[in-house]
mmCIF file of C-alpha atoms in Angstrom:
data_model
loop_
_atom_site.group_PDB
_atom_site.id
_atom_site.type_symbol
_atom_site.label_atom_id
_atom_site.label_comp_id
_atom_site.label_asym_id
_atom_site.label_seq_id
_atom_site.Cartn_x
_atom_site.Cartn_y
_atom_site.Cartn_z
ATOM 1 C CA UNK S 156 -4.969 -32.471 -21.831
ATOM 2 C CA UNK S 157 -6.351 -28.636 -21.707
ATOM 3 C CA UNK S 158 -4.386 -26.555 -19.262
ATOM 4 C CA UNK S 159 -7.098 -24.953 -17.040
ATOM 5 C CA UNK S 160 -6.903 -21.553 -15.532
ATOM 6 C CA UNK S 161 -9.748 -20.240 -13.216
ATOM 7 C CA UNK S 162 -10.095 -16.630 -12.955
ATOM 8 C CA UNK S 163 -12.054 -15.118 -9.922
ATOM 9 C CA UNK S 164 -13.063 -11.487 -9.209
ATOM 10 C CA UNK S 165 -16.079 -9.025 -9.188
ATOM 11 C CA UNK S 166 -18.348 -6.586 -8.425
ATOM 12 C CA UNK S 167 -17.601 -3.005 -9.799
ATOM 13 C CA UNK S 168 -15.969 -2.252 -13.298
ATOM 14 C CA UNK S 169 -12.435 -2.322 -11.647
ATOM 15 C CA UNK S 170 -11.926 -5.833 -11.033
ATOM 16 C CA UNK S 171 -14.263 -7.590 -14.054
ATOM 17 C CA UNK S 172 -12.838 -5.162 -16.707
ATOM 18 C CA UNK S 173 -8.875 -6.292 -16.355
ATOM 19 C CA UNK S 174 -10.486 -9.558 -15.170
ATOM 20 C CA UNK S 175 -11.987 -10.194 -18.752
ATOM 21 C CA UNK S 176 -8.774 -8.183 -20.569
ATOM 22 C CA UNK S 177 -6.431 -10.970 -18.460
ATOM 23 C CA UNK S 178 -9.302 -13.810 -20.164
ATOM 24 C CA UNK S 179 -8.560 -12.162 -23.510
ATOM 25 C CA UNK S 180 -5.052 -12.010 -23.622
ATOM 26 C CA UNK S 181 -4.973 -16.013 -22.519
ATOM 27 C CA UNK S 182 -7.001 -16.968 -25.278
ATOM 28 C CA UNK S 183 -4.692 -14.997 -27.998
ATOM 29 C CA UNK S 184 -1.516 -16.795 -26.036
ATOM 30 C CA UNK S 185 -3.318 -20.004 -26.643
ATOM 31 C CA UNK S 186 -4.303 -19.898 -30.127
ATOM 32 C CA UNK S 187 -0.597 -18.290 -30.844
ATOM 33 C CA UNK S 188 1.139 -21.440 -29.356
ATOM 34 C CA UNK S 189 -1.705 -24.213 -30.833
ATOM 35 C CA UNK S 190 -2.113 -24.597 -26.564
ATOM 36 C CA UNK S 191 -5.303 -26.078 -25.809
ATOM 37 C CA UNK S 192 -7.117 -23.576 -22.844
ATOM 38 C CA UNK S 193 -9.747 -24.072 -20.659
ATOM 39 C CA UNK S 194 -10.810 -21.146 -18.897
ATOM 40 C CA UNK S 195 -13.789 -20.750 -16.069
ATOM 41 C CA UNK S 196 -14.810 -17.672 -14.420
ATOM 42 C CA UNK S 197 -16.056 -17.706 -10.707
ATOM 43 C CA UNK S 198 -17.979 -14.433 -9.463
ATOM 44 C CA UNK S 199 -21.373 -12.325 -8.561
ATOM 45 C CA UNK S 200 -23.639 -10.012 -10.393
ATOM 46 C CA UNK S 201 -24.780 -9.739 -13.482
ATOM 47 C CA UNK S 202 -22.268 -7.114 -14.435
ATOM 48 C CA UNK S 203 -19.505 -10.077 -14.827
ATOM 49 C CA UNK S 204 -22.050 -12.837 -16.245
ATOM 50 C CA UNK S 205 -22.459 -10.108 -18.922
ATOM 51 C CA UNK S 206 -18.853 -9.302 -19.454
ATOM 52 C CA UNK S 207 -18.358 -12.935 -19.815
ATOM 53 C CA UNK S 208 -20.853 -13.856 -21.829
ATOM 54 C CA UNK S 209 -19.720 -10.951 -24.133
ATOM 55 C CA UNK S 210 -16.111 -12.380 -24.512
ATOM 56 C CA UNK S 211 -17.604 -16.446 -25.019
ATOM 57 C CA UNK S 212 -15.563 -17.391 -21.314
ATOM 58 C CA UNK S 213 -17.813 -19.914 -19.530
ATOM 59 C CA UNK S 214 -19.058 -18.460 -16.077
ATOM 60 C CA UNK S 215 -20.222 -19.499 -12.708
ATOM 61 C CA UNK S 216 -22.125 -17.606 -10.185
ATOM 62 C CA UNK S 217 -21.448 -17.950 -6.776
ATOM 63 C CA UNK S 218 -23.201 -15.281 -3.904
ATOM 64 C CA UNK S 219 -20.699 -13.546 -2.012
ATOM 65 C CA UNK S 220 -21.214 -11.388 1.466
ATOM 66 C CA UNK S 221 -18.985 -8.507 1.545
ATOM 67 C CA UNK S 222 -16.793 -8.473 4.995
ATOM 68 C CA UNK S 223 -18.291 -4.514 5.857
ATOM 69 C CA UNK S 224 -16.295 -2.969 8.805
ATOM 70 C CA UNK S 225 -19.684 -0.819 9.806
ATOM 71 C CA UNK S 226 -22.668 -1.788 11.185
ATOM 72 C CA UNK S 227 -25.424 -2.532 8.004
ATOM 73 C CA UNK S 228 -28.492 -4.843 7.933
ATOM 74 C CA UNK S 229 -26.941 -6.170 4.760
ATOM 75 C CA UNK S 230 -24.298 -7.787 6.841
ATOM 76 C CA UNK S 231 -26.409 -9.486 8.431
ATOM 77 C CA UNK S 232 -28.189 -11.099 5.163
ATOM 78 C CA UNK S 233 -24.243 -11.618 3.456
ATOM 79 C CA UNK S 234 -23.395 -13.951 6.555
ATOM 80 C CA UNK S 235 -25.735 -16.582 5.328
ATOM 81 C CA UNK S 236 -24.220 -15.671 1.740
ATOM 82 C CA UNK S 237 -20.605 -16.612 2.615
ATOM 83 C CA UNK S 238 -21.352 -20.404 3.564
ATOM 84 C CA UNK S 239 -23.028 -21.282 0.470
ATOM 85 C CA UNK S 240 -21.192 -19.229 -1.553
ATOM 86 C CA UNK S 241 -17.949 -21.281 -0.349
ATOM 87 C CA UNK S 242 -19.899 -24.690 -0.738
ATOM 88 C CA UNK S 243 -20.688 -23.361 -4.450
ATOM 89 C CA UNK S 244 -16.975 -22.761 -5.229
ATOM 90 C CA UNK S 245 -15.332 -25.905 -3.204
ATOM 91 C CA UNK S 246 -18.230 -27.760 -6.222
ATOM 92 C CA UNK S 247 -17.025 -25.883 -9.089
ATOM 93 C CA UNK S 248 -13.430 -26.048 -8.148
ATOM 94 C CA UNK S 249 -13.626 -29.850 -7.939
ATOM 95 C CA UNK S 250 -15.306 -30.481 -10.977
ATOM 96 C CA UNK S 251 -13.003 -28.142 -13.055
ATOM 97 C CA UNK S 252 -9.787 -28.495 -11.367
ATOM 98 C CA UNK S 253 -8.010 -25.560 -12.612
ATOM 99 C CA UNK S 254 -3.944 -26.103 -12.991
ATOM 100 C CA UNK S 255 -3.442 -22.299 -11.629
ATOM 101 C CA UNK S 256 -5.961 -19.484 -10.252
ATOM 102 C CA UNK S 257 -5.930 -15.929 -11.191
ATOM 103 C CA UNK S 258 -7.946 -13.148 -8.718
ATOM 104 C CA UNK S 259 -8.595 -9.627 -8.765
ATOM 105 C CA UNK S 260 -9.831 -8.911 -5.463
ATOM 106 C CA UNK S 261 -13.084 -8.230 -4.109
ATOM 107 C CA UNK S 262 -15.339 -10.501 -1.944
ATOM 108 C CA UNK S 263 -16.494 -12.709 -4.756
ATOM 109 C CA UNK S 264 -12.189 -13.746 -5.240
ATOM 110 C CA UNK S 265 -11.864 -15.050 -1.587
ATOM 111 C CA UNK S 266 -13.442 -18.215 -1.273
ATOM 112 C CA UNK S 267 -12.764 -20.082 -4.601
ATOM 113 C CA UNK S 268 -9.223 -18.700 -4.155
ATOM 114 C CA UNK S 269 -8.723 -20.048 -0.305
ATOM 115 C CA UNK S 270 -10.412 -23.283 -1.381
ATOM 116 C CA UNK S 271 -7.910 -23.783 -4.681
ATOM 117 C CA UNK S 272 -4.782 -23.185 -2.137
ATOM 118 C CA UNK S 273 -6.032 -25.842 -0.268
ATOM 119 C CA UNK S 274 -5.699 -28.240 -3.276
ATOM 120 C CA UNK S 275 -2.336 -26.672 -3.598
ATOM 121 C CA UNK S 276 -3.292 -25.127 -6.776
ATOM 122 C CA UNK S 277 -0.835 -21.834 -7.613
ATOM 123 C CA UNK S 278 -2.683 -18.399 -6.597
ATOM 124 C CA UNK S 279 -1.578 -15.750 -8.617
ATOM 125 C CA UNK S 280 -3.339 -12.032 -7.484
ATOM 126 C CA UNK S 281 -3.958 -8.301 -9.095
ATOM 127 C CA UNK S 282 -3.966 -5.561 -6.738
ATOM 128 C CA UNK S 283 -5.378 -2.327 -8.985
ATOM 129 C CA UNK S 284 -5.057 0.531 -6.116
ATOM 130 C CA UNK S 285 -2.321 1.926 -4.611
ATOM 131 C CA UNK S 286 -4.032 0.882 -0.972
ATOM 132 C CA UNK S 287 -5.224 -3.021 -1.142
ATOM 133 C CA UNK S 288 -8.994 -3.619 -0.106
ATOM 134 C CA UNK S 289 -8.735 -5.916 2.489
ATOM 135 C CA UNK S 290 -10.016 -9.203 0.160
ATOM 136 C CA UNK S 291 -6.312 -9.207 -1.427
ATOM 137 C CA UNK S 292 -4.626 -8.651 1.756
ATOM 138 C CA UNK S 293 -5.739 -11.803 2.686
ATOM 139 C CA UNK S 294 -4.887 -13.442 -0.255
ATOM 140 C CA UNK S 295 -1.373 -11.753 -0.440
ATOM 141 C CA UNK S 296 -0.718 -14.171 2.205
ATOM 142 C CA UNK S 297 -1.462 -17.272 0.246
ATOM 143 C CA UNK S 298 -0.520 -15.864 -3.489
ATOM 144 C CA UNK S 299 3.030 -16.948 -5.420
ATOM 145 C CA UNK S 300 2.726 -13.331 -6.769
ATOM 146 C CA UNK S 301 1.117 -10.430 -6.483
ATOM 147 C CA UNK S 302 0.870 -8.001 -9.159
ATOM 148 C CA UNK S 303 0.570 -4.630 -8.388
ATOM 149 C CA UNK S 304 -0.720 -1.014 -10.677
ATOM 150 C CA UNK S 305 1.035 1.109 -7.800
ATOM 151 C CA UNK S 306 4.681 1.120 -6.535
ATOM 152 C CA UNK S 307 3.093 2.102 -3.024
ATOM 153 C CA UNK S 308 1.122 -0.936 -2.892
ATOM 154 C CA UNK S 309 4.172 -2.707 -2.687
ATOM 155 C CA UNK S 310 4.642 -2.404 0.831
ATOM 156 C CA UNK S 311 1.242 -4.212 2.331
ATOM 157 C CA UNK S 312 2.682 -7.627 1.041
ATOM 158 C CA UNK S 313 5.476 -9.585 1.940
ATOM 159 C CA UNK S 314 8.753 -8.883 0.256
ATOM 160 C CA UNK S 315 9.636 -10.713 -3.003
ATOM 161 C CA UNK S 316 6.285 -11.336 -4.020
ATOM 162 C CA UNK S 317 5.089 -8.656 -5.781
ATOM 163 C CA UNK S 318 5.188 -7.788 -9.455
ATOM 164 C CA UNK S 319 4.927 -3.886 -11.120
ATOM 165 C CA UNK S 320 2.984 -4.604 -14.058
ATOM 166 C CA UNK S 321 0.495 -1.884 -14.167
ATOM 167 C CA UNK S 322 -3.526 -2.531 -14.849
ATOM 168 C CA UNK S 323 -4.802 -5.007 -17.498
ATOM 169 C CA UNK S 324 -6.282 -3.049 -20.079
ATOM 170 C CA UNK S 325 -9.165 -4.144 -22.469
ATOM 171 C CA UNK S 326 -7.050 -3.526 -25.948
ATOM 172 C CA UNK S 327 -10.775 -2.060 -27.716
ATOM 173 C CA UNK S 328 -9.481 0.794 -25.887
ATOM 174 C CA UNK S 329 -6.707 1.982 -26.991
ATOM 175 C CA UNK S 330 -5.449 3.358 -30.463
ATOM 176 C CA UNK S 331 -9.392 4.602 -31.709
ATOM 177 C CA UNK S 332 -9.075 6.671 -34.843
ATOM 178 C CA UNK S 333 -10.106 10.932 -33.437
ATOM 179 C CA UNK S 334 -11.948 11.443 -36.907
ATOM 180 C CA UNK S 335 -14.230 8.351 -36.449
ATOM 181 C CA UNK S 336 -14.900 8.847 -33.116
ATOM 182 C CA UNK S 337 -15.957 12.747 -33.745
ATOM 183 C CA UNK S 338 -18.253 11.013 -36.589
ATOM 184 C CA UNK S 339 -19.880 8.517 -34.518
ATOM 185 C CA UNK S 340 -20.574 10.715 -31.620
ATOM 186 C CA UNK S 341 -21.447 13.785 -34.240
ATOM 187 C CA UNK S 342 -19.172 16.247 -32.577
ATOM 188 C CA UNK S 343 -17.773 19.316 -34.286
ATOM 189 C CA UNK S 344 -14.084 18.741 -35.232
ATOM 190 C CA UNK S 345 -13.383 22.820 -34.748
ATOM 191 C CA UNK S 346 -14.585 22.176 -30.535
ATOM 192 C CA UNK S 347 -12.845 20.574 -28.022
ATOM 193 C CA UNK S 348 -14.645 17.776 -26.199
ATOM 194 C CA UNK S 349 -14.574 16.775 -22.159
ATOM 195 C CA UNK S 350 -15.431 13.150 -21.512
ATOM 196 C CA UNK S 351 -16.683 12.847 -18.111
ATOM 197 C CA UNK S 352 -16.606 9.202 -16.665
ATOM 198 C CA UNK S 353 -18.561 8.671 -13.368
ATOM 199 C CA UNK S 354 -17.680 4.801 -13.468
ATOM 200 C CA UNK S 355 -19.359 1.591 -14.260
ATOM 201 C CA UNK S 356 -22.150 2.256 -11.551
ATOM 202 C CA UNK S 357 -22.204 6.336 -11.926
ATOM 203 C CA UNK S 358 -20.777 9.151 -8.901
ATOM 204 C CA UNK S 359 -23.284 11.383 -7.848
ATOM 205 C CA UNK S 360 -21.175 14.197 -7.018
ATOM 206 C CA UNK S 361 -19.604 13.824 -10.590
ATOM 207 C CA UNK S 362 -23.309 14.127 -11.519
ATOM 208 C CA UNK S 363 -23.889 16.938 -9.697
ATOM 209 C CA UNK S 364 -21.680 19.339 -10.329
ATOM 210 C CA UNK S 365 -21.805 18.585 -14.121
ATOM 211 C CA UNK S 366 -25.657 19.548 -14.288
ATOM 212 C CA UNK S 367 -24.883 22.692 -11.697
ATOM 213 C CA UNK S 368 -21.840 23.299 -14.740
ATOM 214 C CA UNK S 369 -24.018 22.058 -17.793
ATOM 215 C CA UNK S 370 -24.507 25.793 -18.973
ATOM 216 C CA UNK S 371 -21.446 27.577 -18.704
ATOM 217 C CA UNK S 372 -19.560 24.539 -19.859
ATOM 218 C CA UNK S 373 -21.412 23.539 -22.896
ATOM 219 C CA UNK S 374 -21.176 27.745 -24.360
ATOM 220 C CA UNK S 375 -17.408 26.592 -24.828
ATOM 221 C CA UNK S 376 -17.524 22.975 -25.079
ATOM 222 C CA UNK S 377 -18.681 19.613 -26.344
ATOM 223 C CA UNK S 378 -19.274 17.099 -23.553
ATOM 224 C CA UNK S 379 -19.451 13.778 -23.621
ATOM 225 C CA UNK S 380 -21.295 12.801 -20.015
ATOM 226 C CA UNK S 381 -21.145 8.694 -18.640
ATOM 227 C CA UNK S 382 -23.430 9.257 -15.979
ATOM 228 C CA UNK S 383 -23.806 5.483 -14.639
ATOM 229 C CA UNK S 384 -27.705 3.778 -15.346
ATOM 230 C CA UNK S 385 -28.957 4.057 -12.289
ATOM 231 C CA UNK S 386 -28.931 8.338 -12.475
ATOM 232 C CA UNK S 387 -29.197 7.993 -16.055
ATOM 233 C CA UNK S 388 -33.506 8.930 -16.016
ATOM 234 C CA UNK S 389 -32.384 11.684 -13.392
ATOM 235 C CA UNK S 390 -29.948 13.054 -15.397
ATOM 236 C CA UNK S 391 -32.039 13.630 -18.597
ATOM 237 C CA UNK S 392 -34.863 14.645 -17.171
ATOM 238 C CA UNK S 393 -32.664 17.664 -15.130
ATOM 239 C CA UNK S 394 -31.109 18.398 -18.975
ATOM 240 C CA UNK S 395 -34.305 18.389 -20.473
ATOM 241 C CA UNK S 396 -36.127 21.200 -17.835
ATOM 242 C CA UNK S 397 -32.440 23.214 -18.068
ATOM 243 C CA UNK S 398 -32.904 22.848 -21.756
ATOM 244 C CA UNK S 399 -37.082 23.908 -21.085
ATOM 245 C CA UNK S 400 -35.909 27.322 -18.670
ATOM 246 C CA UNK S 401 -33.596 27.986 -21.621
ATOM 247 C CA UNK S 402 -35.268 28.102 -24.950
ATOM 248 C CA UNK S 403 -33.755 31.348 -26.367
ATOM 249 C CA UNK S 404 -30.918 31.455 -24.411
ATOM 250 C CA UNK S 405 -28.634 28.260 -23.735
ATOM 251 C CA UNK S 406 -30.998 25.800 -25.009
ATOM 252 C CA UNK S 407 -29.362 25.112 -27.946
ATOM 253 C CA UNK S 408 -26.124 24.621 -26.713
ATOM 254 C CA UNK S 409 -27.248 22.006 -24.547
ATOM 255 C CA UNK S 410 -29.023 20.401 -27.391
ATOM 256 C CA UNK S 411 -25.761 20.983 -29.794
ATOM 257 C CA UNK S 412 -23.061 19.901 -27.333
ATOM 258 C CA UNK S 413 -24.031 17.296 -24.735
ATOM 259 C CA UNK S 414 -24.238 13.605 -25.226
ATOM 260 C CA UNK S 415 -25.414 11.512 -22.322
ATOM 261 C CA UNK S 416 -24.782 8.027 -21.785
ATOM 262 C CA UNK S 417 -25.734 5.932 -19.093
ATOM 263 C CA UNK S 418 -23.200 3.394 -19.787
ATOM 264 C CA UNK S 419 -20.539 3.458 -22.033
ATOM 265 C CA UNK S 420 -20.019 -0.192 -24.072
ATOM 266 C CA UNK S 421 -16.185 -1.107 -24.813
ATOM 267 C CA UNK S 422 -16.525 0.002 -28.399
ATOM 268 C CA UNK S 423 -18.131 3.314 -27.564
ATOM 269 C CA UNK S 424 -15.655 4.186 -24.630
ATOM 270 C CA UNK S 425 -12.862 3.270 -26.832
ATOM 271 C CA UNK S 426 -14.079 6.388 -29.312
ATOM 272 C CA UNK S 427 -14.964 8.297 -26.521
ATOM 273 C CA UNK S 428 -11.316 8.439 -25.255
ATOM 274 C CA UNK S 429 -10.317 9.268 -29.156
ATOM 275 C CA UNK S 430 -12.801 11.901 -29.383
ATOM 276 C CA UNK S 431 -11.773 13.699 -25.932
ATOM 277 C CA UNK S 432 -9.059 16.616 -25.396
ATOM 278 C CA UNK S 433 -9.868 16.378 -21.903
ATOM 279 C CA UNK S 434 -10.939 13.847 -19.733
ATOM 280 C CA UNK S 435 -13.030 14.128 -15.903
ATOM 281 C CA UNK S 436 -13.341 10.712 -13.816
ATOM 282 C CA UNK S 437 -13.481 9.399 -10.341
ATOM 283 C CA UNK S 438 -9.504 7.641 -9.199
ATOM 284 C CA UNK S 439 -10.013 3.813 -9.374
ATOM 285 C CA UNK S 440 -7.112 2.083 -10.363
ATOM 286 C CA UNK S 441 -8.724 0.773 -13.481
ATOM 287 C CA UNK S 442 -9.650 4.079 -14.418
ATOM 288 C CA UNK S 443 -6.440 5.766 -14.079
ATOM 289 C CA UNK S 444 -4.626 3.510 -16.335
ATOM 290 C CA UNK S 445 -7.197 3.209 -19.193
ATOM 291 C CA UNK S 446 -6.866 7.486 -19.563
ATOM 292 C CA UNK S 447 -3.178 7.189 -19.044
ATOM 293 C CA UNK S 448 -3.058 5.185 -21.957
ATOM 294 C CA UNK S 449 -5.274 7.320 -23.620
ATOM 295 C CA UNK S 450 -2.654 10.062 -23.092
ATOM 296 C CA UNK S 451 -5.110 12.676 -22.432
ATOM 297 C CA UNK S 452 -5.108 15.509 -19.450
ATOM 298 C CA UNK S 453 -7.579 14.494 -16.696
ATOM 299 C CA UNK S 454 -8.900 15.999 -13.860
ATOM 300 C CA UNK S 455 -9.620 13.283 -11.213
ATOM 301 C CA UNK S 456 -12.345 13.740 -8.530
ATOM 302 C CA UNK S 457 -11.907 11.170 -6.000
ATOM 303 C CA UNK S 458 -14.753 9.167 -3.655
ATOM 304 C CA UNK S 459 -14.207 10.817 -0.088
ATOM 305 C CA UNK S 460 -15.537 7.494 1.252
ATOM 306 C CA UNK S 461 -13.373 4.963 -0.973
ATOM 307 C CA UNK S 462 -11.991 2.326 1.297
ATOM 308 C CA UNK S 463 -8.594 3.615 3.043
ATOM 309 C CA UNK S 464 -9.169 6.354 0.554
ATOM 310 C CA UNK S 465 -6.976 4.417 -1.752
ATOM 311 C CA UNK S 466 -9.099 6.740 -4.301
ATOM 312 C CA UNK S 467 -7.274 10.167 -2.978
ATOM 313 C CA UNK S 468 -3.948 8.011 -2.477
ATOM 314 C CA UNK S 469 -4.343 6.678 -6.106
ATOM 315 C CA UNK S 470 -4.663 10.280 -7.562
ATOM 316 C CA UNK S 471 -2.072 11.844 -5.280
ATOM 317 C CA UNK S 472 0.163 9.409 -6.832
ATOM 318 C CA UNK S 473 -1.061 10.133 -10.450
ATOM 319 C CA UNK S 474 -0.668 14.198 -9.669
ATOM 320 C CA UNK S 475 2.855 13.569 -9.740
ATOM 321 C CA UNK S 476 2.846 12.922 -13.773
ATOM 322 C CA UNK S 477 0.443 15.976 -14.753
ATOM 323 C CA UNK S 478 -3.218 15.006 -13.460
ATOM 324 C CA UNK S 479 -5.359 17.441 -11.453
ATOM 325 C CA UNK S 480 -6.920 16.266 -8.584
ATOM 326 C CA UNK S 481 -9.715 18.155 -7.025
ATOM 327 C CA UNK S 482 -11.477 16.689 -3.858
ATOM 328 C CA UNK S 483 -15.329 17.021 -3.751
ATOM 329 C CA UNK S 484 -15.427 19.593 -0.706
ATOM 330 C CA UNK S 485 -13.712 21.625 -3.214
ATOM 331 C CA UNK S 486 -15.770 21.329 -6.471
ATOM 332 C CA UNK S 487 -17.700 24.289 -7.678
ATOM 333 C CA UNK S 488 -18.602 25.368 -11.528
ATOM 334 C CA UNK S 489 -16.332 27.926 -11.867
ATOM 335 C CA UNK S 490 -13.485 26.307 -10.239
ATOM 336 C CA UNK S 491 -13.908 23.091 -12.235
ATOM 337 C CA UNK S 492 -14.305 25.376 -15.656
ATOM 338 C CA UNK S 493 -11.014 27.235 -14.846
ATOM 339 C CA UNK S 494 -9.535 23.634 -14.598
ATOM 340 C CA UNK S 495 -10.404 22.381 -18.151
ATOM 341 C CA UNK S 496 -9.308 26.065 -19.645
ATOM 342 C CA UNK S 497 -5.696 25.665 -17.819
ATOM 343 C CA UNK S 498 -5.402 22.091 -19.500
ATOM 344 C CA UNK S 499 -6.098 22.969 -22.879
ATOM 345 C CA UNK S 500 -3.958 26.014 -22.392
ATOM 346 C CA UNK S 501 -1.700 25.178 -25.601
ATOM 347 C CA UNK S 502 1.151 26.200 -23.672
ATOM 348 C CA UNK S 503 0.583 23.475 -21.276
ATOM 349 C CA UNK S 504 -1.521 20.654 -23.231
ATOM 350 C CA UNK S 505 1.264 18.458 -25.154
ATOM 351 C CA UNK S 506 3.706 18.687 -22.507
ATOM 352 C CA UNK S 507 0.880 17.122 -19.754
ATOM 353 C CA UNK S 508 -0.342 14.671 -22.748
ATOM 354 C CA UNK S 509 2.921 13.216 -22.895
ATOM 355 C CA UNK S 510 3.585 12.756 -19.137
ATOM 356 C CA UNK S 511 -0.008 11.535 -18.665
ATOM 357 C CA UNK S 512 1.384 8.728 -21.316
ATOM 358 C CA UNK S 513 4.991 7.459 -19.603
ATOM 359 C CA UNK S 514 2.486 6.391 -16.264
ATOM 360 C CA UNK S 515 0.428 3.721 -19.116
ATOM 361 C CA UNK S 516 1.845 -0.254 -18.931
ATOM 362 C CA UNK S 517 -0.270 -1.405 -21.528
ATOM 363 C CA UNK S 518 1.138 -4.536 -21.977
ATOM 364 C CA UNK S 519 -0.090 -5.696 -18.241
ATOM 365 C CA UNK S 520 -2.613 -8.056 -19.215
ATOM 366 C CA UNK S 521 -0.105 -9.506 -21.700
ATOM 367 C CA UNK S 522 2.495 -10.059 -19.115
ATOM 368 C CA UNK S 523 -0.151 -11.837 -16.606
ATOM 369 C CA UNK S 524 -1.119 -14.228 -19.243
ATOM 370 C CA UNK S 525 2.589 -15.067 -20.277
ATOM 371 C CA UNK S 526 3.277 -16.162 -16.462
ATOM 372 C CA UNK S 527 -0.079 -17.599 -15.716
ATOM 373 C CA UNK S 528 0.181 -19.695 -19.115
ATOM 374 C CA UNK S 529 3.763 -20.858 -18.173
ATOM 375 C CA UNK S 530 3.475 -21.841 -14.813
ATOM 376 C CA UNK S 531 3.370 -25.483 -15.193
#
């Protein structure tokens, strides 16, 4: 009989992502050991039904109602969410019957995850932040373990239960030949390249202060710009008029040297990370660990309104192994320019590149699988 594992998460990049690298590395396990898998994944959007489909894992959709701690009119539509959405899991959960549950927080996690403890069914959990959002601090309660990306997230769950394992990383990431990836993004070798990441669903101050940058930074650079697809149309059509005002002057630097992207596929972000010598993003956990294992100085720009700021905790904690942080209310061209010139300072860049490295565990999806896979 298949051993069945369900795997429950969603919503943003930072829980599908190690979600489907988790999915990945059971499968491999599986095959290895001639161990006959079944594996279901619960969640909402179309961001995980497409990461799914990608990686051939079967996938349900359940609605989910986020637990907001403001007043919004969307609470009031998620409350009628939350009742079906638990009906829709407590029907999936007893048709496939999973022998052990894996979640990575978020709303869409809670329900199939209470309902399997209530079959007794093992709860193991991911927390990727250095603050928990409040879905896993519920589930802490009920989980055998909890693994954690953040030594300082060990102390919002009960002693003994939590695991240091780091993030799960997608493996396409990691180990992308530099020569290919200057090819396939037709960069000049002889330039150094900035990758700026806004995340899965873009960061508008990220945005910002890249276009208010574009021209000074592109005389010295090649940039590589994830700008998120819902800004994407905004952001071209601002290049394009900078690149209008400018024919003559800067125009064909901008033409030359930036590459926009509203979304970066696996494949492409894995060459991305090759191709960059420096490397701007927002602070999610998920993000931190993918550039730390791309061993490349970063500059991190956290989300003032993150929840907890768990995005300013993350980074503070980050700081401490060679990454800048600079918060938003501090952000101007020039001061994010002088930035990228002290990082590539030779003086400075292999020693940061190296400590950058020691904070990657990219073997955490690996280790997840080998306990979820053995606890039987």
């Amino acid at each position: 009989m298949a051993y069945r594992i369900l795997l429950t998460g969603g919503g943003s990049g930072g829980h599908v992502f190690p979600l489907i690298a988790v999915a990945n590395a059971l499968k491999e396990k599986a095959q290895q050991n001639g161990q006959e898998l079944e594996l279901l994944i619960l969640g909402d959007g179309r961001f995980i039904e497409k990461a799914a489909i990608d990686s051939s894992i079967p996938f349900k959709r359940i609605l989910t109602g986020k637990l907001r701690r403001y007043f919004s009119l969307l609470t009031i539509i998620d409350i009628f969410k939350i009742p079906i959405g638990f009906f829709q899991s407590l029907w999936h959960m007893f048709w496939f019957m999973p022998d052990v549950i894996f979640a990575k927080g978020g709303y869409a996690s809670l329900a199939p995850s209470i309902i399997g403890r209530s079959y007794f069914i093992p709860l193991f959990i991911h927390e990727s932040d250095s603050i928990p959002g409040l879905a896993n601090r519920i589930l802490g309660k009920l989980a055998k373990t909890v693994f954690i990306s953040f030594q300082s997230a060990e102390k919002y769950f009960k002693a003994g239960k939590t695991v240091l394992i780091g993030n799960p990383l997608r493996k396409e990431l990691i180990g992308q030949n530099k020569e290919k990836a200057i090819e396939a993004f037709q960069l000049n070798p002889g330039n150094k390249t900035i990758l700026v990441l806004g995340g899965s669903q873009g960061a508008q101050k990220i945005n910002d202060i890249i276009l208010q940058s574009l021209v000074l930074v592109v005389k010295k650079f090649q940039l590589i710009h994830q700008c998120g697809e819902t800004q994407y149309n905004y952001i071209k059509n601002e290049a394009d008029k900078l690149i209008k005002e400018g024919e003559g002057k800067y125009a064909d630097d901008i033409k030359t040297n930036y590459r926009l992207f509203p979304f970066l596929e696996i494949e492409q972000l894995g060459l991305a990370y090759a191709a960059a010598d420096i490397l701007i993003s927002r602070s999610g956990g998920g993000s931190i660990f993918e550039i730390s294992a791309a061993g490349k100085p970063v500059i991190l720009i956290p989300i003032t309104d993150s929840s907890a700021d768990h995005q300013l905790a993350n980074a503070r904690e980050f700081s401490r192994f060679g990454a800048v942080v600079l918060e938003e209310q501090n952000l101007t061209p020039h001061i994010l320019i002088n930035q990228i010139e002290s990082l590539l300072n030779e003086g400075n860049y292999a020693k940061i590149s190296a400590n950058i490295k020691t904070f990657a565990k990219i073997d955490a999806a690996d280790k997840i699988a080998d306990t979820l896979i053995t606890d039987n």
